[in-house]
XYZ file of C-alpha atoms in Angstrom:
518
model
C -51.419 3.618 16.875
C -53.685 3.929 13.829
C -52.351 4.116 10.261
C -53.654 7.665 9.843
C -51.733 8.820 12.934
C -48.534 7.166 11.635
C -48.917 8.890 8.265
C -49.463 12.259 9.971
C -46.390 11.742 12.163
C -44.240 10.918 9.115
C -45.520 14.000 7.313
C -44.654 16.208 10.300
C -41.148 14.763 10.486
C -40.641 15.265 6.735
C -41.763 18.880 6.976
C -39.425 19.436 9.914
C -36.547 17.872 8.005
C -37.256 20.049 4.967
C -37.465 23.134 7.173
C -34.243 22.156 8.984
C -32.507 21.562 5.655
C -33.709 24.917 4.332
C -32.585 26.563 7.567
C -29.076 25.117 7.196
C -28.933 26.274 3.578
C -29.906 29.799 4.576
C -27.481 29.720 7.492
C -24.683 28.620 5.163
C -25.504 31.447 2.763
C -25.695 33.955 5.617
C -22.360 32.893 7.089
C -20.737 33.130 3.661
C -22.144 36.645 3.237
C -20.584 37.704 6.534
C -17.258 36.151 5.540
C -17.146 38.162 2.306
C -17.260 41.390 4.295
C -14.554 42.876 6.471
C -14.820 41.695 10.062
C -12.751 41.375 13.203
C -10.722 38.138 13.516
C -12.805 36.918 16.455
C -16.003 37.216 14.387
C -14.338 35.550 11.437
C -13.274 32.624 13.623
C -16.814 32.143 14.907
C -18.262 32.243 11.395
C -15.633 29.853 10.090
C -16.248 27.421 12.941
C -19.951 27.509 12.049
C -19.123 26.981 8.379
C -16.839 24.063 9.278
C -19.705 22.316 11.082
C -22.136 23.010 8.241
C -19.654 21.807 5.607
C -19.817 18.279 7.003
C -23.260 17.979 5.377
C -22.793 17.615 1.611
C -26.441 18.562 1.004
C -26.082 22.168 2.167
C -22.860 23.076 0.379
C -24.559 24.734 -2.602
C -23.798 28.335 -1.576
C -20.153 27.691 -0.665
C -19.296 25.238 -3.459
C -19.209 28.120 -5.912
C -16.446 30.260 -7.355
C -17.302 33.082 -4.964
C -17.466 30.763 -1.956
C -14.136 29.035 -2.663
C -12.421 32.359 -3.403
C -13.662 33.687 -0.076
C -12.378 30.722 1.921
C -9.100 30.679 -0.014
C -8.558 34.362 0.750
C -9.108 33.770 4.445
C -6.626 30.884 4.258
C -4.133 33.355 2.735
C -4.008 31.489 -0.554
C -3.528 34.301 -3.073
C -5.492 33.545 -6.219
C -5.140 35.601 -9.436
C -8.762 36.831 -9.530
C -9.148 37.472 -5.814
C -7.991 41.127 -5.687
C -10.939 42.181 -3.580
C -9.664 39.989 -0.774
C -6.234 41.599 -0.477
C -7.326 43.954 2.283
C -8.840 41.134 4.304
C -5.710 39.002 3.896
C -3.580 41.764 5.347
C -6.001 42.181 8.220
C -6.233 38.490 9.110
C -2.569 37.629 8.573
C -1.784 38.320 12.217
C -4.395 35.778 13.390
C -3.328 32.309 12.314
C -6.451 30.792 13.853
C -8.475 32.374 11.044
C -6.162 30.739 8.515
C -6.518 27.376 10.283
C -10.316 27.500 10.349
C -10.474 28.527 6.694
C -8.209 25.619 5.753
C -10.405 23.216 7.743
C -13.476 24.510 5.898
C -11.765 24.069 2.529
C -10.843 20.485 3.452
C -14.456 19.650 4.328
C -15.929 21.397 1.295
C -13.499 19.774 -1.155
C -14.051 16.333 0.366
C -17.851 16.570 0.233
C -18.538 18.461 -3.000
C -17.579 17.544 -6.565
C -18.704 21.008 -7.673
C -16.206 22.569 -5.251
C -13.481 20.246 -6.564
C -14.121 21.483 -10.109
C -13.998 25.100 -8.941
C -10.700 24.298 -7.232
C -9.313 23.003 -10.549
C -10.610 26.049 -12.444
C -9.020 28.586 -10.099
C -5.806 26.504 -9.721
C -6.274 26.184 -5.979
C -3.721 23.375 -5.531
C -1.038 25.237 -7.467
C -1.569 28.428 -5.489
C -1.619 26.451 -2.241
C 1.834 25.108 -3.157
C 2.993 28.653 -3.851
C 1.779 29.786 -0.418
C 3.470 26.838 1.302
C 6.722 27.670 -0.479
C 6.678 31.372 0.435
C 5.148 31.155 3.902
C 7.492 31.084 6.852
C 4.786 29.923 9.247
C 5.721 27.037 11.517
C 2.281 26.991 13.173
C 1.386 23.312 13.587
C -2.214 23.470 12.371
C -1.481 25.816 9.473
C 1.104 23.381 8.105
C -1.000 20.310 8.950
C -4.178 21.458 7.203
C -2.291 22.951 4.271
C -0.779 19.499 3.686
C -4.141 17.806 4.210
C -5.812 20.105 1.703
C -3.092 19.384 -0.858
C -3.529 15.650 -0.225
C -7.307 15.869 -0.732
C -7.023 17.924 -3.910
C -4.455 15.570 -5.443
C -6.393 12.468 -4.336
C -9.833 13.568 -5.511
C -8.624 15.088 -8.794
C -5.902 12.887 -10.321
C -5.845 15.138 -13.394
C -3.961 17.878 -11.505
C -1.069 15.661 -10.360
C 0.980 16.113 -13.513
C 0.646 19.899 -13.307
C 1.639 19.891 -9.653
C 4.874 18.091 -10.572
C 5.834 20.032 -13.684
C 4.471 23.514 -12.943
C 4.835 23.924 -9.207
C 7.572 21.413 -8.339
C 5.347 19.799 -5.721
C 7.719 16.838 -5.265
C 10.620 19.104 -4.325
C 8.361 21.287 -2.194
C 7.015 18.385 -0.153
C 10.507 16.941 0.205
C 11.659 20.273 1.650
C 8.647 20.322 3.977
C 9.562 16.859 5.270
C 13.147 17.969 5.858
C 11.937 20.952 7.911
C 9.459 18.871 9.905
C 12.044 16.249 10.851
C 15.042 18.626 11.155
C 16.960 16.609 8.584
C 20.727 16.876 8.252
C 22.675 15.263 5.417
C 25.792 13.146 5.957
C 26.219 12.437 2.231
C 24.519 12.984 -1.145
C 21.768 10.474 -0.335
C 22.441 9.703 3.301
C 20.612 11.383 6.173
C 22.529 11.972 9.384
C 21.413 8.980 11.489
C 19.670 9.414 14.835
C 21.792 8.459 17.816
C 20.713 5.976 20.448
C 19.361 8.752 22.697
C 17.149 10.433 20.086
C 13.651 10.839 21.609
C 10.532 9.668 19.746
C 9.025 12.015 17.155
C 6.612 14.432 18.893
C 2.903 13.809 18.110
C 2.526 17.087 16.176
C 5.424 16.213 13.879
C 4.057 12.704 13.409
C 0.765 14.158 12.134
C 2.528 16.572 9.787
C 4.841 13.833 8.493
C 1.954 11.512 7.654
C 0.067 14.234 5.765
C 3.206 15.121 3.797
C 3.809 11.444 2.948
C 0.218 11.016 1.764
C 0.455 14.089 -0.473
C 3.843 12.925 -1.827
C 2.356 9.527 -2.595
C -0.281 11.156 -4.795
C 2.017 13.489 -6.718
C 4.699 10.833 -7.322
C 2.122 8.620 -9.025
C 2.495 10.777 -12.142
C 6.071 11.956 -11.776
C 8.086 11.755 -15.005
C 11.412 9.931 -15.050
C 14.202 12.293 -16.037
C 17.596 13.167 -14.629
C 16.240 15.832 -12.281
C 13.385 13.691 -10.961
C 15.722 10.711 -10.517
C 17.828 12.803 -8.143
C 14.706 14.034 -6.355
C 13.242 10.542 -6.006
C 16.532 9.187 -4.667
C 16.435 11.939 -2.026
C 12.926 10.773 -1.118
C 14.181 7.181 -0.790
C 16.894 8.385 1.587
C 14.302 10.292 3.628
C 12.071 7.201 3.765
C 15.001 5.169 5.068
C 15.472 7.743 7.818
C 11.748 7.633 8.691
C 11.831 3.837 8.869
C 14.596 4.110 11.459
C 12.623 6.571 13.631
C 9.931 5.820 16.169
C 6.876 7.707 17.393
C 5.449 7.986 20.896
C 3.458 4.753 20.534
C 3.977 1.503 18.645
C 0.720 2.068 16.794
C 1.784 5.499 15.516
C 5.227 4.185 14.575
C 3.617 1.474 12.478
C 1.276 4.005 10.846
C 4.137 6.312 9.855
C 6.127 3.363 8.520
C 3.095 2.246 6.522
C 2.911 5.602 4.715
C 6.666 5.515 4.075
C 6.375 2.017 2.573
C 3.481 3.099 0.339
C 5.585 5.984 -0.958
C 8.622 3.758 -1.548
C 6.415 1.532 -3.709
C 5.910 4.489 -6.080
C 9.628 5.048 -6.644
C 11.659 3.421 -9.429
C 13.483 0.393 -8.061
C 16.794 1.892 -9.199
C 16.347 4.637 -6.581
C 16.042 2.164 -3.718
C 19.802 1.756 -3.488
C 19.512 4.720 -1.098
C 17.916 2.298 1.388
C 21.058 0.191 1.678
C 23.942 2.374 0.432
C 24.935 4.518 3.433
C 28.750 4.840 3.350
C 29.030 6.971 6.499
C 27.141 4.452 8.644
C 28.716 1.434 6.969
C 27.235 -1.984 6.345
C 27.781 -5.723 6.353
C 30.719 -7.180 4.466
C 28.616 -10.280 3.750
C 26.281 -8.136 1.644
C 28.860 -6.080 -0.225
C 29.163 -3.466 2.499
C 25.473 -2.573 2.242
C 23.484 -1.566 5.330
C 20.410 -3.768 5.855
C 18.863 -2.018 8.865
C 15.985 -0.540 6.829
C 15.344 -3.877 5.090
C 15.077 -5.536 8.502
C 12.473 -2.928 9.475
C 10.478 -3.976 6.399
C 10.668 -7.644 7.456
C 9.532 -6.797 10.997
C 6.722 -4.617 9.650
C 5.545 -7.418 7.349
C 5.518 -9.949 10.173
C 3.523 -7.615 12.429
C 0.933 -7.121 9.693
C 0.676 -10.877 9.148
C 0.234 -11.462 12.882
C -2.641 -8.977 13.003
C -4.632 -11.362 10.833
C -6.879 -8.718 9.253
C -6.939 -6.092 6.493
C -4.224 -7.927 4.570
C -5.065 -6.285 1.256
C -4.310 -2.719 2.365
C -1.988 -3.437 5.262
C 0.202 -6.246 3.935
C 0.276 -6.274 0.133
C 2.173 -2.946 -0.239
C 5.157 -4.149 1.815
C 5.097 -7.550 0.076
C 5.119 -5.837 -3.315
C 7.939 -3.494 -2.280
C 10.144 -6.332 -1.043
C 9.374 -8.452 -4.101
C 10.311 -5.789 -6.633
C 13.348 -4.551 -4.709
C 14.578 -8.169 -4.465
C 14.301 -8.514 -8.235
C 16.386 -5.391 -8.795
C 18.883 -5.452 -5.923
C 20.838 -8.671 -5.404
C 21.950 -7.709 -1.866
C 18.368 -7.100 -0.729
C 17.268 -10.457 -2.133
C 20.132 -12.296 -0.478
C 19.396 -10.696 2.896
C 15.675 -11.403 2.674
C 16.346 -14.982 1.574
C 18.517 -15.520 4.667
C 15.817 -14.078 6.952
C 12.704 -15.555 5.348
C 13.970 -18.791 3.785
C 16.988 -19.955 5.772
C 18.501 -23.351 4.827
C 16.108 -26.172 5.634
C 16.967 -28.563 8.453
C 13.778 -29.919 10.015
C 11.293 -31.105 7.377
C 9.091 -33.197 9.638
C 6.361 -30.537 9.719
C 4.386 -29.148 6.797
C 5.741 -25.831 5.436
C 2.591 -23.987 6.557
C 2.793 -25.280 10.129
C 4.833 -23.240 12.610
C 5.595 -19.693 13.703
C 8.532 -18.727 11.463
C 8.193 -16.055 8.780
C 8.346 -18.803 6.142
C 5.477 -20.697 7.772
C 3.341 -17.557 7.922
C 3.972 -16.661 4.271
C 3.287 -20.214 3.064
C -0.061 -20.108 4.874
C -0.892 -16.955 2.943
C -0.277 -18.769 -0.357
C -3.707 -20.376 0.060
C -5.473 -17.267 1.376
C -8.986 -16.542 0.085
C -7.997 -13.062 -1.146
C -6.407 -13.421 -4.578
C -4.181 -10.348 -4.175
C -2.805 -11.527 -0.832
C -2.272 -15.070 -2.121
C -0.452 -13.886 -5.235
C 1.629 -11.355 -3.311
C 2.930 -13.901 -0.815
C 3.598 -16.525 -3.492
C 5.376 -14.066 -5.789
C 7.589 -12.842 -2.942
C 8.729 -16.365 -2.067
C 9.164 -17.199 -5.764
C 11.505 -14.227 -6.267
C 13.495 -15.142 -3.152
C 13.972 -18.557 -4.785
C 15.303 -16.791 -7.905
C 12.107 -17.849 -9.707
C 13.202 -21.472 -9.700
C 10.273 -23.879 -9.453
C 12.408 -26.586 -7.848
C 13.667 -24.207 -5.143
C 10.164 -22.886 -4.457
C 8.719 -26.386 -4.090
C 11.493 -27.253 -1.655
C 10.296 -24.530 0.716
C 6.523 -24.615 0.119
C 5.461 -27.993 -1.284
C 3.657 -28.442 -4.605
C 0.186 -28.092 -3.104
C 0.795 -24.589 -1.747
C 2.599 -23.419 -4.894
C 0.145 -24.853 -7.454
C -1.810 -21.609 -7.815
C 1.256 -19.537 -8.680
C 2.678 -22.182 -11.004
C -0.639 -22.541 -12.853
C -0.933 -18.762 -13.281
C 2.613 -18.560 -14.664
C 2.409 -21.698 -16.811
C 5.124 -23.428 -14.802
C 3.318 -26.538 -13.617
C 5.821 -28.618 -15.572
C 8.745 -26.921 -13.818
C 11.378 -24.496 -15.052
C 12.139 -20.869 -14.199
C 10.570 -17.447 -14.452
C 11.692 -14.780 -16.921
C 13.964 -12.754 -14.622
C 17.673 -13.568 -14.752
C 19.481 -13.921 -11.441
C 23.112 -14.257 -10.512
C 24.472 -17.664 -9.547
C 25.148 -17.513 -5.821
C 24.166 -19.222 -2.589
C 21.623 -22.036 -2.549
C 23.377 -24.893 -0.798
C 21.356 -27.539 1.056
C 22.120 -28.614 4.602
C 23.226 -32.146 5.319
C 20.000 -32.706 7.265
C 17.920 -31.769 4.226
C 20.021 -33.885 1.842
C 19.543 -36.969 3.984
C 15.784 -36.366 4.349
C 15.086 -35.372 0.729
C 14.307 -38.883 -0.613
C 11.544 -39.281 1.984
C 9.844 -35.886 1.490
C 6.372 -35.875 -0.036
C 6.706 -33.279 -2.838
C 3.018 -32.362 -2.600
C 2.992 -31.522 1.110
C 6.680 -30.581 1.396
C 7.449 -32.657 4.473
C 8.217 -36.195 5.627
C 4.965 -38.034 6.220
C 4.489 -40.882 8.650
C 4.048 -44.224 6.838
C 0.377 -44.719 6.057
C -1.316 -48.132 5.736
C -1.981 -49.127 2.120
C -5.800 -49.108 1.720
C -5.706 -51.625 -1.142
C -3.133 -53.959 0.378
C -5.677 -56.631 1.353
C -7.809 -56.279 -1.799
C -7.871 -58.793 -4.599
C -7.156 -57.660 -8.149
C -10.878 -57.816 -8.928
C -11.713 -55.580 -5.945
C -9.046 -53.070 -6.979
C -10.405 -52.958 -10.512
C -13.954 -52.514 -9.184
C -12.951 -49.563 -6.958
C -10.980 -47.949 -9.785
C -13.965 -48.226 -12.142
C -16.262 -46.846 -9.451
C -13.982 -43.831 -8.986
C -13.796 -43.223 -12.753
C -17.611 -43.348 -12.978
C -17.974 -40.818 -10.144
C -15.493 -38.436 -11.788
C -17.302 -38.841 -15.115
C -20.678 -38.075 -13.532
C -19.347 -34.945 -11.785
C -17.775 -33.813 -15.060
C -21.036 -34.250 -16.991
C -22.830 -32.186 -14.363
C -20.045 -29.581 -14.738
C -19.369 -29.689 -11.009
C -15.706 -30.413 -11.722
C -13.553 -30.150 -14.830
C -10.602 -32.549 -15.051
C -7.495 -30.717 -16.193
C -4.125 -31.746 -17.519
C -0.792 -30.031 -18.050
C 0.433 -29.190 -21.541
C 4.099 -29.584 -22.405
C 4.583 -25.815 -21.946
C 3.441 -26.127 -18.318
C 0.031 -24.475 -18.728
C -3.299 -26.013 -17.750
C -5.762 -27.350 -20.307
C -8.895 -29.548 -20.246
C -7.810 -33.158 -19.792
C -9.001 -34.254 -23.258
C -7.000 -31.494 -24.940
C -3.877 -32.163 -22.859
C -4.003 -35.920 -23.656
C -4.588 -35.253 -27.360
C -1.660 -32.835 -27.511
C 0.659 -35.341 -25.850
C -0.523 -38.177 -28.160
C 0.012 -36.079 -31.281
C 3.473 -35.042 -30.096
C 4.423 -38.636 -29.218
C 3.142 -39.925 -32.553
C 5.061 -37.333 -34.562
C 8.329 -38.335 -32.876
C 7.925 -42.073 -33.589
C 10.421 -43.736 -35.965
C 8.150 -46.685 -36.797
C 6.700 -47.242 -40.236
């Protein structure tokens, strides 16, 4: 094919694309014009379905991403806006057909997701606030109406963080979404912050309710990011913690959906003040374990199982694993019973120390392997979790992980010389087994296990040969340092890293100042 033919073919395709784009723009404008006029519900549904398909293309949203376009769609979705009086007649006409409402909500979701101009219009006309008002006053239990109302609220609060504060203070979105969750899951209360537990014969959550629950949890996650901490909100957030505990104890139709719902619940729990998480373990009606002060650890065990499943998946650690690690770390810092339970499950007393800490299939082995992960967030999350379970004691951490695996955390915290973190912990369990006590003198502190005796590589060397090899090694290190391929480091007295020359100089100055000689 000649170059001239290729150029002509490209030109034809470009013209067709321009014409097709212009056609879609005109179609979008025409559909919007029809929607602004009174029409029968069946015609409205057809137009809205067409608009929904068109709204997937962000390049043709000009006509609808306007004040008039958003007001039109909002009116059809039965969201009553202050300056939308001309739509009152249409709202009354379409109220009997919930399919019109559903299609209008779907269109709004697409338009808001794909157009920043539409998002700004939504802020200007207070679309999210009025949506909350409609959800509060509407008695509709139609699955798709509730689902896409929640999805629209999630999108608005996700794409425009500046409206979250107003949603909390002006419209009480936290309380509203909590009420919505209670209605979806048919919640009953056995105590102030204790949901009536499901019995052993409770069926899995139906798929429709699973979808609604996840959308409500996503919207709640957004609005609680900016929630103020006062007496009223503390009560509300503790209610949410109790609801999350209930959700963690439920199951969906499939294991995959159960894990997805639990993931959203864990994300939301991470937003709550740690003081509110006592609702996870304080359930007087159900009772608990005397060993842990009468606290119920069923929900905490779900978190451990969830974490292990995410580790075993071996992918997407940053989004799938770090939230649950962070939640368990912070809750362990604040709640002694949670830390003690997690310590018993994750770091039970050591008996067999013949294998490296990272080798094996226990939860401890899996977490120690993550301490050297390539992703900094994952590595820090796993190390911090184990450190807190050890009450931020360097000696205890090294016992379970070995110095090599823990070096990154200790360097970041300036604890290479040992010591403790800043958090204060109660003095309780931490006794060693007899097996560990007898093996301790033979454990390599770097690897954290008992190594097989290795032959001494310099055993048969003369003193001259040893000196030659030592000088050769020093020369190689010096050459690599000059080429800036490596940088020898030392540890200051405060436990932080410093260039080797600086660390040696600091130690020499300190030693010299303490000398009593003349």
